């Protein structure tokens, strides 16, 4: 299986590039953010819990996220691989992912770190907020999300360097150009 972690700050292009990867490599996509937004839309108990955190730009507790991830992963039949988008976001999530995959005879193939300057992230997300109205795409919440990324999520770069899986991707440029670099990194 081709198991990819697509990594980067809010607005770095994880969702955009995941769509292209899914199309080219025929693998499944898990976006934990999309899973949570669907739960909110359906007004489930999980959705109600998640909304409180997302609106504040904070992370949902690890224990909850890890259970969700495993159940989505196990719902795929005869999968060629999975792209993990927005997960892991903390060291405990990365460790849990490793254990979960190992229990299923699997491993992460590569971690792609989409590197984009903060000014550009802010510009992209403000624009998306105006166009599509994602509730957490407002300046105040974006700032909080960036702080959470820098403190809780960014240390995962070192984690995956230690695992020998880390690939840096220049995330500034055209979507096609970035996708070409991603394909090279996947090999
Ligand atoms: P999540 O949904 O994962 O949001 P995020 O990490 O903040 O990232 P985004 O989805 O905003 O950005 P993206 O990197 O996917 O970029 P995109 O391709 O959309 O998480 C939301 C919340 O859910 C979290 O804050 C947290 O509360 C909770 N959550 C989720 N997972 C969790 C977990 N594992 N643990 C705990 N809590 C969790 O691109 C952004 C915009 O830029 C788009 O408009 C796009 O068109 C544009 N764009 C893309 N590429 C380019 C380019 N090359 N040039 C110009 N514009 C571009
Ligand atoms: Mg996304």
Short mmCIF file of C-alpha atoms and ligand atoms in Angstrom, two decimals:
data_model
loop_
_atom_site.label_atom_id
_atom_site.label_comp_id
_atom_site.label_asym_id
_atom_site.label_seq_id
_atom_site.Cartn_x
_atom_site.Cartn_y
_atom_site.Cartn_z
CA UNK A 1 0.00 0.00 0.00
CA UNK A 2 1.02 3.59 -0.65
CA UNK A 3 0.34 5.42 2.62
CA UNK A 4 1.05 9.14 2.47
CA UNK A 5 0.92 11.78 5.19
CA UNK A 6 0.28 15.17 3.59
CA UNK A 7 1.40 17.79 6.04
CA UNK A 8 1.46 21.57 6.35
CA UNK A 9 -0.03 24.60 8.01
CA UNK A 10 -3.68 25.67 7.55
CA UNK A 11 -4.04 26.78 3.92
CA UNK A 12 -0.84 25.10 2.71
CA UNK A 13 -2.73 23.11 0.07
CA UNK A 14 -3.19 19.71 1.72
CA UNK A 15 -6.76 19.29 0.46
CA UNK A 16 -5.99 20.70 -3.00
CA UNK A 17 -3.02 18.40 -3.61
CA UNK A 18 -4.75 15.38 -2.00
CA UNK A 19 -7.44 15.49 -4.70
CA UNK A 20 -4.77 15.26 -7.40
CA UNK A 21 -2.89 12.47 -5.62
CA UNK A 22 -6.11 10.47 -5.22
CA UNK A 23 -6.85 10.82 -8.92
CA UNK A 24 -3.36 9.83 -10.09
CA UNK A 25 -2.56 7.02 -7.64
CA UNK A 26 -6.07 5.65 -6.99
CA UNK A 27 -5.71 5.69 -3.22
CA UNK A 28 -8.27 6.61 -0.53
CA UNK A 29 -8.33 10.02 1.18
CA UNK A 30 -8.93 10.70 4.86
CA UNK A 31 -9.27 14.39 5.75
CA UNK A 32 -10.02 14.57 9.45
CA UNK A 33 -11.19 18.18 8.98
CA UNK A 34 -13.72 17.06 6.33
CA UNK A 35 -14.89 14.20 8.58
CA UNK A 36 -15.50 16.65 11.44
CA UNK A 37 -17.25 19.23 9.23
CA UNK A 38 -19.62 16.49 7.98
CA UNK A 39 -20.41 15.57 11.58
CA UNK A 40 -21.15 19.22 12.37
CA UNK A 41 -23.40 19.49 9.32
CA UNK A 42 -25.33 16.40 10.44
CA UNK A 43 -25.57 17.78 13.98
CA UNK A 44 -24.26 14.57 15.59
CA UNK A 45 -22.93 14.37 19.15
CA UNK A 46 -19.40 14.23 17.75
CA UNK A 47 -20.20 17.25 15.57
CA UNK A 48 -21.41 19.25 18.56
CA UNK A 49 -18.23 18.45 20.48
CA UNK A 50 -16.00 19.19 17.47
CA UNK A 51 -17.63 22.55 16.69
CA UNK A 52 -16.54 24.03 20.01
CA UNK A 53 -12.90 23.28 19.26
CA UNK A 54 -12.90 24.14 15.55
CA UNK A 55 -14.54 27.55 16.06
CA UNK A 56 -11.78 28.37 18.55
CA UNK A 57 -9.04 27.16 16.20
CA UNK A 58 -8.09 24.46 18.72
CA UNK A 59 -7.47 20.75 18.20
CA UNK A 60 -10.01 18.06 19.04
CA UNK A 61 -8.64 15.77 21.83
CA UNK A 62 -6.24 13.10 20.58
CA UNK A 63 -8.18 10.13 21.99
CA UNK A 64 -11.29 11.10 20.04
CA UNK A 65 -9.38 11.73 16.79
CA UNK A 66 -7.46 8.46 16.97
CA UNK A 67 -10.68 6.41 17.28
CA UNK A 68 -12.26 8.28 14.35
CA UNK A 69 -9.20 7.73 12.20
CA UNK A 70 -9.04 4.00 12.82
CA UNK A 71 -12.72 3.52 12.03
CA UNK A 72 -12.48 5.46 8.73
CA UNK A 73 -9.30 3.55 7.79
CA UNK A 74 -10.99 0.19 8.45
CA UNK A 75 -13.99 1.18 6.32
CA UNK A 76 -11.86 1.04 3.13
CA UNK A 77 -12.04 -2.29 1.28
CA UNK A 78 -9.18 -3.57 -0.95
CA UNK A 79 -7.45 -0.21 -0.65
CA UNK A 80 -4.33 0.58 -2.69
CA UNK A 81 -3.30 3.04 -0.02
CA UNK A 82 -4.42 6.04 1.97
CA UNK A 83 -3.54 9.72 2.04
CA UNK A 84 -3.79 11.16 5.54
CA UNK A 85 -4.71 14.86 5.31
CA UNK A 86 -4.78 16.81 8.57
CA UNK A 87 -3.76 13.79 10.63
CA UNK A 88 -1.48 13.39 12.54
CA UNK A 89 -1.37 16.84 14.16
CA UNK A 90 0.34 15.98 17.43
CA UNK A 91 3.12 13.59 18.48
CA UNK A 92 0.63 11.24 20.25
CA UNK A 93 -1.42 11.09 17.01
CA UNK A 94 1.72 10.24 15.00
CA UNK A 95 2.63 7.49 17.45
CA UNK A 96 -0.94 6.13 17.41
CA UNK A 97 -0.95 6.13 13.60
CA UNK A 98 2.28 4.17 13.54
CA UNK A 99 0.85 1.56 15.95
CA UNK A 100 -2.47 1.37 14.08
CA UNK A 101 -0.73 0.75 10.74
CA UNK A 102 1.71 -1.75 12.24
CA UNK A 103 -1.19 -3.76 13.69
CA UNK A 104 -2.50 -3.99 10.12
CA UNK A 105 0.88 -4.91 8.60
CA UNK A 106 1.26 -1.42 7.13
CA UNK A 107 3.56 1.58 7.40
CA UNK A 108 3.78 5.20 6.24
CA UNK A 109 5.53 5.39 2.84
CA UNK A 110 6.30 9.11 2.84
CA UNK A 111 5.47 12.37 4.63
CA UNK A 112 5.12 15.42 2.37
CA UNK A 113 5.66 18.74 4.12
CA UNK A 114 4.03 21.58 2.15
CA UNK A 115 6.04 24.64 3.11
CA UNK A 116 4.26 28.00 2.62
CA UNK A 117 5.07 31.38 4.25
CA UNK A 118 2.53 32.63 6.81
CA UNK A 119 1.62 35.77 4.84
CA UNK A 120 0.52 33.63 1.90
CA UNK A 121 -1.44 31.26 4.19
CA UNK A 122 -3.34 34.22 5.61
CA UNK A 123 -4.09 35.59 2.13
CA UNK A 124 -5.38 32.22 0.85
CA UNK A 125 -7.59 31.52 3.87
CA UNK A 126 -9.11 35.01 4.08
CA UNK A 127 -9.96 34.69 0.37
CA UNK A 128 -11.52 31.25 0.87
CA UNK A 129 -13.48 32.55 3.86
CA UNK A 130 -14.96 35.30 1.72
CA UNK A 131 -15.79 32.93 -1.15
CA UNK A 132 -17.00 29.72 0.49
CA UNK A 133 -17.52 30.77 4.09
CA UNK A 134 -15.76 28.06 6.10
CA UNK A 135 -16.54 29.11 9.66
CA UNK A 136 -12.90 28.99 10.82
CA UNK A 137 -11.59 31.08 7.88
CA UNK A 138 -11.69 34.45 9.61
CA UNK A 139 -8.61 36.44 10.62
CA UNK A 140 -8.95 35.86 14.36
CA UNK A 141 -9.42 32.09 14.11
CA UNK A 142 -6.76 31.71 11.40
CA UNK A 143 -4.24 33.36 13.75
CA UNK A 144 -5.15 30.85 16.48
CA UNK A 145 -4.86 27.94 14.04
CA UNK A 146 -1.39 29.12 13.05
CA UNK A 147 -0.28 29.30 16.69
CA UNK A 148 -1.61 25.76 17.27
CA UNK A 149 0.20 24.59 14.14
CA UNK A 150 3.50 26.17 15.17
CA UNK A 151 3.39 24.82 18.73
CA UNK A 152 1.63 21.44 18.54
CA UNK A 153 1.90 20.26 14.94
CA UNK A 154 5.17 21.57 13.54
CA UNK A 155 7.28 19.25 15.84
CA UNK A 156 6.05 16.36 13.68
CA UNK A 157 8.61 17.38 11.05
CA UNK A 158 11.36 16.17 13.38
CA UNK A 159 9.34 13.03 14.18
CA UNK A 160 9.14 12.03 10.50
CA UNK A 161 12.76 13.04 9.83
CA UNK A 162 13.62 10.55 12.58
CA UNK A 163 11.52 7.91 10.82
CA UNK A 164 13.33 8.61 7.52
CA UNK A 165 10.03 9.52 5.81
CA UNK A 166 10.26 13.31 5.57
CA UNK A 167 10.15 15.15 2.20
CA UNK A 168 10.15 18.93 1.96
CA UNK A 169 7.87 20.38 -0.74
CA UNK A 170 8.00 24.04 -1.76
CA UNK A 171 4.30 24.89 -1.34
CA UNK A 172 4.44 28.32 -2.98
CA UNK A 173 3.80 28.35 -6.73
CA UNK A 174 1.25 26.98 -9.17
CA UNK A 175 -0.90 24.02 -8.13
CA UNK A 176 0.42 22.05 -11.15
CA UNK A 177 4.06 22.85 -10.35
CA UNK A 178 3.64 21.77 -6.74
CA UNK A 179 1.89 18.57 -7.83
CA UNK A 180 4.81 17.75 -10.16
CA UNK A 181 7.21 18.08 -7.20
CA UNK A 182 4.94 15.85 -5.11
CA UNK A 183 4.94 13.13 -7.78
CA UNK A 184 8.75 13.23 -7.86
CA UNK A 185 8.86 12.91 -4.07
CA UNK A 186 6.47 9.94 -4.13
CA UNK A 187 8.75 8.36 -6.76
P1 LIG B 1 -8.52 21.04 8.56
O1 LIG B 1 -9.77 20.91 7.83
O2 LIG B 1 -7.50 19.98 8.44
O3 LIG B 1 -7.94 22.47 8.24
P2 LIG B 1 -6.45 23.08 8.17
O4 LIG B 1 -5.34 22.20 8.59
O5 LIG B 1 -6.58 24.35 8.92
O6 LIG B 1 -6.18 23.23 6.68
P3 LIG B 1 -7.13 23.74 5.54
O7 LIG B 1 -8.08 22.67 5.17
O8 LIG B 1 -7.65 25.08 5.90
O9 LIG B 1 -6.04 23.96 4.41
P4 LIG B 1 -5.37 22.94 3.41
O10 LIG B 1 -3.94 22.74 3.77
O11 LIG B 1 -6.20 21.73 3.19
O12 LIG B 1 -5.36 23.85 2.12
P5 LIG B 1 -6.39 23.88 0.89
O13 LIG B 1 -5.97 22.89 -0.13
O14 LIG B 1 -7.78 23.86 1.38
O15 LIG B 1 -8.85 21.18 10.13
C1 LIG B 1 -9.82 22.08 10.59
C2 LIG B 1 -9.99 21.96 12.09
O16 LIG B 1 -10.46 20.64 12.41
C3 LIG B 1 -8.72 22.12 12.94
O17 LIG B 1 -8.46 23.47 13.22
C4 LIG B 1 -9.08 21.30 14.18
O18 LIG B 1 -9.93 22.03 15.03
C5 LIG B 1 -9.88 20.15 13.61
N1 LIG B 1 -9.04 18.98 13.28
C6 LIG B 1 -8.83 18.45 12.03
N2 LIG B 1 -7.99 17.41 12.09
C7 LIG B 1 -7.65 17.26 13.39
C8 LIG B 1 -6.78 16.37 14.09
N3 LIG B 1 -6.08 15.41 13.44
N4 LIG B 1 -6.65 16.52 15.43
C9 LIG B 1 -7.35 17.47 16.09
N5 LIG B 1 -8.17 18.36 15.50
C10 LIG B 1 -8.32 18.26 14.15
O19 LIG B 1 -6.02 25.32 0.30
C11 LIG B 1 -6.41 26.49 0.99
C12 LIG B 1 -6.83 27.56 -0.03
O20 LIG B 1 -5.71 27.93 -0.81
C13 LIG B 1 -7.91 27.08 -1.01
O21 LIG B 1 -8.79 28.12 -1.26
C14 LIG B 1 -7.10 26.72 -2.26
O22 LIG B 1 -7.85 26.87 -3.44
C15 LIG B 1 -5.95 27.69 -2.19
N6 LIG B 1 -4.70 27.14 -2.76
C16 LIG B 1 -4.25 25.86 -2.66
N7 LIG B 1 -3.07 25.73 -3.29
C17 LIG B 1 -2.76 26.96 -3.79
C18 LIG B 1 -1.65 27.46 -4.55
N8 LIG B 1 -0.64 26.68 -4.90
N9 LIG B 1 -1.66 28.77 -4.86
C19 LIG B 1 -2.69 29.57 -4.49
N10 LIG B 1 -3.77 29.16 -3.80
C20 LIG B 1 -3.81 27.86 -3.44
MG1 LIG B 2 -7.95 20.93 4.12
#
